[in-house]
Tab-separated table of N, CA, C and O in Angstrom:
chain	number	residue	atom	x	y	z
A	186	MET	N	20.964	21.291	32.230
A	186	MET	CA	20.638	21.733	30.893
A	186	MET	C	20.763	20.548	29.946
A	186	MET	O	21.647	19.715	30.078
A	187	SER	N	19.878	20.494	28.970
A	187	SER	CA	19.882	19.354	28.062
A	187	SER	C	20.981	19.482	27.010
A	187	SER	O	21.446	20.571	26.690
A	188	LYS	N	21.371	18.341	26.501
A	188	LYS	CA	22.425	18.268	25.490
A	188	LYS	C	21.888	18.742	24.135
A	188	LYS	O	20.781	18.402	23.747
A	189	VAL	N	22.677	19.527	23.430
A	189	VAL	CA	22.293	20.015	22.112
A	189	VAL	C	22.528	18.891	21.098
A	189	VAL	O	23.616	18.338	21.007
A	190	ILE	N	21.481	18.583	20.347
A	190	ILE	CA	21.576	17.534	19.335
A	190	ILE	C	21.766	18.208	17.979
A	190	ILE	O	20.993	19.104	17.613
A	191	PRO	N	22.774	17.804	17.196
A	191	PRO	CA	22.985	18.403	15.878
A	191	PRO	C	21.774	18.200	14.960
A	191	PRO	O	21.022	17.233	15.106
A	192	THR	N	21.606	19.107	14.024
A	192	THR	CA	20.457	19.087	13.128
A	192	THR	C	20.357	17.782	12.348
A	192	THR	O	19.277	17.202	12.228
A	193	GLU	N	21.484	17.315	11.813
A	193	GLU	CA	21.470	16.084	11.032
A	193	GLU	C	20.996	14.903	11.876
A	193	GLU	O	20.242	14.051	11.407
A	194	GLU	N	21.442	14.873	13.137
A	194	GLU	CA	21.053	13.789	14.039
A	194	GLU	C	19.561	13.884	14.388
A	194	GLU	O	18.880	12.864	14.502
A	195	ARG	N	19.059	15.096	14.534
A	195	ARG	CA	17.627	15.277	14.807
A	195	ARG	C	16.790	14.740	13.650
A	195	ARG	O	15.786	14.061	13.868
A	196	ILE	N	17.207	15.042	12.435
A	196	ILE	CA	16.472	14.578	11.257
A	196	ILE	C	16.506	13.055	11.175
A	196	ILE	O	15.495	12.408	10.915
A	197	GLU	N	17.664	12.479	11.435
A	197	GLU	CA	17.802	11.024	11.397
A	197	GLU	C	16.944	10.359	12.475
A	197	GLU	O	16.287	9.349	12.208
A	198	LYS	N	16.946	10.914	13.675
A	198	LYS	CA	16.121	10.356	14.753
A	198	LYS	C	14.641	10.462	14.412
A	198	LYS	O	13.855	9.560	14.715
A	199	ALA	N	14.246	11.565	13.801
A	199	ALA	CA	12.844	11.740	13.417
A	199	ALA	C	12.436	10.688	12.390
A	199	ALA	O	11.342	10.122	12.470
A	200	ARG	N	13.314	10.402	11.442
A	200	ARG	CA	13.021	9.353	10.447
A	200	ARG	C	12.840	7.991	11.120
A	200	ARG	O	11.952	7.228	10.772
A	201	LYS	N	13.707	7.697	12.086
A	201	LYS	CA	13.608	6.422	12.801
A	201	LYS	C	12.312	6.334	13.600
A	201	LYS	O	11.703	5.266	13.677
A	202	LEU	N	11.890	7.454	14.171
A	202	LEU	CA	10.638	7.455	14.912
A	202	LEU	C	9.437	7.247	14.000
A	202	LEU	O	8.469	6.581	14.382
A	203	ILE	N	9.492	7.789	12.789
A	203	ILE	CA	8.405	7.556	11.827
A	203	ILE	C	8.325	6.066	11.501
A	203	ILE	O	7.240	5.483	11.462
A	204	GLU	N	9.482	5.454	11.286
A	204	GLU	CA	9.497	4.009	11.019
A	204	GLU	C	8.990	3.225	12.226
A	204	GLU	O	8.269	2.230	12.069
A	205	LYS	N	9.343	3.663	13.418
A	205	LYS	CA	8.868	3.001	14.636
A	205	LYS	C	7.347	3.078	14.715
A	205	LYS	O	6.684	2.106	15.082
A	206	ALA	N	6.777	4.224	14.367
A	206	ALA	CA	5.321	4.380	14.382
A	206	ALA	C	4.669	3.438	13.376
A	206	ALA	O	3.610	2.870	13.642
A	207	ARG	N	5.299	3.267	12.220
A	207	ARG	CA	4.751	2.356	11.206
A	207	ARG	C	4.816	0.895	11.653
A	207	ARG	O	4.006	0.081	11.234
A	208	GLU	N	5.782	0.581	12.521
A	208	GLU	CA	5.963	-0.800	12.967
A	208	GLU	C	5.067	-1.177	14.143
A	208	GLU	O	4.979	-2.353	14.483
A	209	ILE	N	4.411	-0.210	14.766
A	209	ILE	CA	3.503	-0.524	15.876
A	209	ILE	C	2.351	-1.348	15.316
A	209	ILE	O	1.680	-0.937	14.366
A	210	GLN	N	2.151	-2.512	15.911
A	210	GLN	CA	1.124	-3.426	15.415
A	210	GLN	C	-0.266	-2.972	15.866
A	210	GLN	O	-0.477	-2.712	17.050
A	211	PRO	N	-1.213	-2.892	14.922
A	211	PRO	CA	-2.586	-2.565	15.334
A	211	PRO	C	-3.179	-3.715	16.133
A	211	PRO	O	-2.795	-4.870	15.929
A	212	PRO	N	-4.083	-3.432	17.038
A	212	PRO	CA	-4.663	-4.490	17.861
A	212	PRO	C	-5.527	-5.432	17.025
A	212	PRO	O	-6.128	-5.021	16.033
A	213	GLU	N	-5.555	-6.679	17.440
A	213	GLU	CA	-6.359	-7.689	16.744
A	213	GLU	C	-7.850	-7.427	16.952
A	213	GLU	O	-8.637	-7.591	16.035
A	214	ASP	N	-8.223	-7.056	18.179
A	214	ASP	CA	-9.626	-6.801	18.471
A	214	ASP	C	-9.880	-5.298	18.480
A	214	ASP	O	-8.965	-4.494	18.537
A	215	GLY	N	-11.120	-4.930	18.420
A	215	GLY	CA	-11.472	-3.514	18.403
A	215	GLY	C	-11.676	-2.983	19.799
A	215	GLY	O	-11.037	-3.409	20.746
A	216	GLY	N	-12.543	-2.020	19.924
A	216	GLY	CA	-12.877	-1.485	21.233
A	216	GLY	C	-11.861	-0.489	21.740
A	216	GLY	O	-11.270	0.279	20.986
A	217	TRP	N	-11.633	-0.531	23.052
A	217	TRP	CA	-10.772	0.448	23.703
A	217	TRP	C	-9.317	0.319	23.292
A	217	TRP	O	-8.552	1.256	23.425
A	218	MET	N	-8.929	-0.834	22.798
A	218	MET	CA	-7.548	-1.013	22.366
A	218	MET	C	-7.191	-0.059	21.223
A	218	MET	O	-6.052	0.341	21.080
A	219	ASP	N	-8.161	0.281	20.396
A	219	ASP	CA	-7.894	1.188	19.289
A	219	ASP	C	-7.456	2.565	19.791
A	219	ASP	O	-6.638	3.220	19.171
A	220	PHE	N	-8.005	3.002	20.907
A	220	PHE	CA	-7.606	4.290	21.465
A	220	PHE	C	-6.153	4.231	21.945
A	220	PHE	O	-5.390	5.176	21.769
A	221	SER	N	-5.793	3.119	22.537
A	221	SER	CA	-4.418	2.947	22.998
A	221	SER	C	-3.455	2.917	21.814
A	221	SER	O	-2.386	3.538	21.858
A	222	TYR	N	-3.830	2.219	20.758
A	222	TYR	CA	-3.008	2.136	19.545
A	222	TYR	C	-2.837	3.524	18.929
A	222	TYR	O	-1.717	3.933	18.593
A	223	ALA	N	-3.933	4.255	18.792
A	223	ALA	CA	-3.865	5.598	18.216
A	223	ALA	C	-3.003	6.514	19.070
A	223	ALA	O	-2.212	7.306	18.548
A	224	ALA	N	-3.118	6.384	20.388
A	224	ALA	CA	-2.315	7.210	21.284
A	224	ALA	C	-0.833	6.881	21.152
A	224	ALA	O	0.010	7.795	21.160
A	225	GLN	N	-0.500	5.604	21.021
A	225	GLN	CA	0.907	5.211	20.858
A	225	GLN	C	1.473	5.782	19.563
A	225	GLN	O	2.574	6.345	19.550
A	226	VAL	N	0.725	5.632	18.473
A	226	VAL	CA	1.192	6.125	17.176
A	226	VAL	C	1.357	7.639	17.215
A	226	VAL	O	2.392	8.174	16.799
A	227	LYS	N	0.362	8.331	17.735
A	227	LYS	CA	0.432	9.800	17.783
A	227	LYS	C	1.575	10.278	18.671
A	227	LYS	O	2.218	11.276	18.363
A	228	ASP	N	1.838	9.562	19.767
A	228	ASP	CA	2.922	9.957	20.661
A	228	ASP	C	4.273	9.831	19.966
A	228	ASP	O	5.113	10.730	20.058
A	229	VAL	N	4.487	8.736	19.253
A	229	VAL	CA	5.764	8.544	18.554
A	229	VAL	C	5.931	9.588	17.455
A	229	VAL	O	7.010	10.178	17.299
A	230	LEU	N	4.864	9.863	16.715
A	230	LEU	CA	4.949	10.872	15.655
A	230	LEU	C	5.118	12.277	16.243
A	230	LEU	O	5.799	13.117	15.658
A	231	ARG	N	4.541	12.535	17.420
A	231	ARG	CA	4.731	13.821	18.080
A	231	ARG	C	6.185	14.001	18.483
A	231	ARG	O	6.761	15.083	18.334
A	232	GLN	N	6.799	12.917	18.974
A	232	GLN	CA	8.213	12.982	19.340
A	232	GLN	C	9.061	13.322	18.115
A	232	GLN	O	9.993	14.130	18.198
A	233	ALA	N	8.729	12.706	16.973
A	233	ALA	CA	9.464	12.991	15.734
A	233	ALA	C	9.300	14.456	15.341
A	233	ALA	O	10.273	15.131	14.977
A	234	ASN	N	8.083	14.946	15.421
A	234	ASN	CA	7.823	16.337	15.055
A	234	ASN	C	8.525	17.302	16.013
A	234	ASN	O	9.065	18.323	15.579
A	235	ASP	N	8.526	16.973	17.297
A	235	ASP	CA	9.181	17.840	18.286
A	235	ASP	C	10.684	17.966	18.032
A	235	ASP	O	11.279	18.997	18.337
A	236	LEU	N	11.283	16.918	17.495
A	236	LEU	CA	12.717	16.962	17.209
A	236	LEU	C	13.061	17.976	16.119
A	236	LEU	O	14.127	18.571	16.125
A	237	ILE	N	12.164	18.152	15.157
A	237	ILE	CA	12.515	18.941	13.972
A	237	ILE	C	11.695	20.207	13.776
A	237	ILE	O	11.970	20.973	12.858
A	238	LYS	N	10.721	20.472	14.621
A	238	LYS	CA	9.784	21.552	14.331
A	238	LYS	C	10.420	22.944	14.296
A	238	LYS	O	9.908	23.820	13.611
A	239	PHE	N	11.526	23.145	14.991
A	239	PHE	CA	12.143	24.475	15.006
A	239	PHE	C	13.290	24.625	14.004
A	239	PHE	O	13.822	25.722	13.842
A	240	ILE	N	13.667	23.552	13.342
A	240	ILE	CA	14.792	23.622	12.389
A	240	ILE	C	14.539	24.651	11.283
A	240	ILE	O	15.422	25.463	10.991
A	241	PRO	N	13.351	24.663	10.644
A	241	PRO	CA	13.145	25.652	9.572
A	241	PRO	C	13.166	27.105	10.046
A	241	PRO	O	13.350	28.015	9.250
A	242	MET	N	13.006	27.335	11.342
A	242	MET	CA	12.936	28.709	11.863
A	242	MET	C	14.263	29.212	12.422
A	242	MET	O	14.371	30.374	12.784
A	243	THR	N	15.270	28.338	12.505
A	243	THR	CA	16.545	28.754	13.082
A	243	THR	C	17.507	29.218	11.994
A	243	THR	O	17.364	28.876	10.824
A	244	SER	N	18.506	29.978	12.397
A	244	SER	CA	19.431	30.549	11.420
A	244	SER	C	20.662	29.674	11.169
A	244	SER	O	21.369	29.883	10.202
A	245	GLY	N	20.929	28.682	11.995
A	245	GLY	CA	22.130	27.873	11.868
A	245	GLY	C	22.158	26.884	10.715
A	245	GLY	O	23.121	26.824	9.963
A	246	PRO	N	21.109	26.074	10.536
A	246	PRO	CA	21.154	25.030	9.507
A	246	PRO	C	21.142	25.608	8.088
A	246	PRO	O	20.639	26.705	7.848
A	247	SER	N	21.673	24.807	7.164
A	247	SER	CA	21.686	25.224	5.758
A	247	SER	C	20.268	25.174	5.185
A	247	SER	O	19.358	24.588	5.770
A	248	ALA	N	20.106	25.778	4.027
A	248	ALA	CA	18.801	25.797	3.364
A	248	ALA	C	18.344	24.371	3.019
A	248	ALA	O	17.149	24.068	3.079
A	249	GLU	N	19.308	23.505	2.676
A	249	GLU	CA	18.964	22.119	2.340
A	249	GLU	C	18.408	21.385	3.559
A	249	GLU	O	17.432	20.643	3.452
A	250	LEU	N	19.038	21.597	4.723
A	250	LEU	CA	18.560	20.957	5.949
A	250	LEU	C	17.193	21.505	6.359
A	250	LEU	O	16.339	20.756	6.826
A	251	LYS	N	16.997	22.794	6.161
A	251	LYS	CA	15.702	23.384	6.482
A	251	LYS	C	14.613	22.806	5.579
A	251	LYS	O	13.519	22.489	6.047
A	252	ALA	N	14.918	22.659	4.298
A	252	ALA	CA	13.952	22.086	3.362
A	252	ALA	C	13.687	20.618	3.694
A	252	ALA	O	12.536	20.153	3.619
A	253	GLU	N	14.721	19.899	4.072
A	253	GLU	CA	14.570	18.496	4.448
A	253	GLU	C	13.700	18.360	5.695
A	253	GLU	O	12.837	17.477	5.767
A	254	ALA	N	13.885	19.236	6.666
A	254	ALA	CA	13.078	19.212	7.885
A	254	ALA	C	11.623	19.560	7.576
A	254	ALA	O	10.700	18.929	8.108
A	255	ALA	N	11.409	20.534	6.707
A	255	ALA	CA	10.043	20.900	6.324
A	255	ALA	C	9.356	19.740	5.615
A	255	ALA	O	8.180	19.452	5.867
A	256	GLN	N	10.089	19.055	4.734
A	256	GLN	CA	9.531	17.898	4.043
A	256	GLN	C	9.233	16.766	5.021
A	256	GLN	O	8.222	16.084	4.910
A	257	LEU	N	10.099	16.596	5.991
A	257	LEU	CA	9.903	15.553	6.996
A	257	LEU	C	8.662	15.834	7.841
A	257	LEU	O	7.929	14.909	8.207
A	258	MET	N	8.380	17.100	8.124
A	258	MET	CA	7.155	17.442	8.858
A	258	MET	C	5.921	17.075	8.040
A	258	MET	O	4.928	16.582	8.585
A	259	LYS	N	5.989	17.283	6.721
A	259	LYS	CA	4.885	16.863	5.852
A	259	LYS	C	4.765	15.345	5.854
A	259	LYS	O	3.656	14.803	5.882
A	260	ASP	N	5.909	14.656	5.836
A	260	ASP	CA	5.903	13.194	5.858
A	260	ASP	C	5.302	12.649	7.149
A	260	ASP	O	4.645	11.600	7.132
A	261	ILE	N	5.498	13.339	8.255
A	261	ILE	CA	4.927	12.915	9.530
A	261	ILE	C	3.403	12.985	9.456
A	261	ILE	O	2.701	12.063	9.882
A	262	LYS	N	2.882	14.049	8.884
A	262	LYS	CA	1.424	14.178	8.746
A	262	LYS	C	0.870	13.101	7.815
A	262	LYS	O	-0.183	12.517	8.083
A	263	ILE	N	1.586	12.836	6.746
A	263	ILE	CA	1.156	11.789	5.807
A	263	ILE	C	1.198	10.428	6.489
A	263	ILE	O	0.279	9.619	6.330
A	264	ALA	N	2.256	10.167	7.250
A	264	ALA	CA	2.384	8.886	7.948
A	264	ALA	C	1.236	8.691	8.932
A	264	ALA	O	0.687	7.587	9.034
A	265	GLU	N	0.863	9.752	9.634
A	265	GLU	CA	-0.249	9.628	10.584
A	265	GLU	C	-1.531	9.254	9.860
A	265	GLU	O	-2.278	8.379	10.303
A	266	LYS	N	-1.780	9.891	8.726
A	266	LYS	CA	-2.983	9.562	7.956
A	266	LYS	C	-2.932	8.127	7.443
A	266	LYS	O	-3.927	7.410	7.488
A	267	GLU	N	-1.771	7.716	6.947
A	267	GLU	CA	-1.636	6.358	6.423
A	267	GLU	C	-1.803	5.306	7.513
A	267	GLU	O	-2.439	4.283	7.300
A	268	ILE	N	-1.244	5.563	8.682
A	268	ILE	CA	-1.271	4.574	9.755
A	268	ILE	C	-2.639	4.510	10.424
A	268	ILE	O	-3.189	3.416	10.618
A	269	LEU	N	-3.193	5.656	10.758
A	269	LEU	CA	-4.421	5.668	11.552
A	269	LEU	C	-5.692	5.658	10.723
A	269	LEU	O	-6.755	5.316	11.230
A	270	HIS	N	-5.607	6.015	9.473
A	270	HIS	CA	-6.819	6.113	8.646
A	270	HIS	C	-6.748	5.162	7.464
A	270	HIS	O	-7.143	5.518	6.358
A	271	ARG	N	-6.247	3.981	7.712
A	271	ARG	CA	-6.104	2.992	6.637
A	271	ARG	C	-7.450	2.623	6.033
A	271	ARG	O	-7.549	2.343	4.849
A	272	SER	N	-8.483	2.596	6.824
A	272	SER	CA	-9.795	2.198	6.322
A	272	SER	C	-10.383	3.234	5.363
A	272	SER	O	-11.215	2.919	4.532
A	273	LEU	N	-9.943	4.480	5.483
A	273	LEU	CA	-10.433	5.530	4.610
A	273	LEU	C	-9.720	5.572	3.270
A	273	LEU	O	-10.207	6.125	2.310
A	274	ALA	N	-8.535	4.982	3.213
A	274	ALA	CA	-7.733	5.047	1.986
A	274	ALA	C	-8.207	4.043	0.961
A	274	ALA	O	-8.878	3.122	1.165
C-alpha cells in the first residue's frame, strides 16, 4: 500500500512540479522534438495535477487548503498554456 502524503506536502510538491515544467528547455530545432518537449511538459504538469486533484473533494483538509488546491489546479492549466503556447501569447 502506498504511503499517505499530507495535504500540505502534496500542494508543495505540486508547486515544485509546476516550476520543474517551466524549467524544461524547449528544443533548439523544430520537428519531432517539439512533440517530445510537449509530452515532457504535459507529463510533469499531469503529475502535479494528480497530486492535488482530489483535495477539494475530500472532507479532511481545511477550507483554506481546499481553496489553495483549487487555485493551484487553475495555475497548472495557466502554466500549460504559457509554456506550450508561447507563440500565441
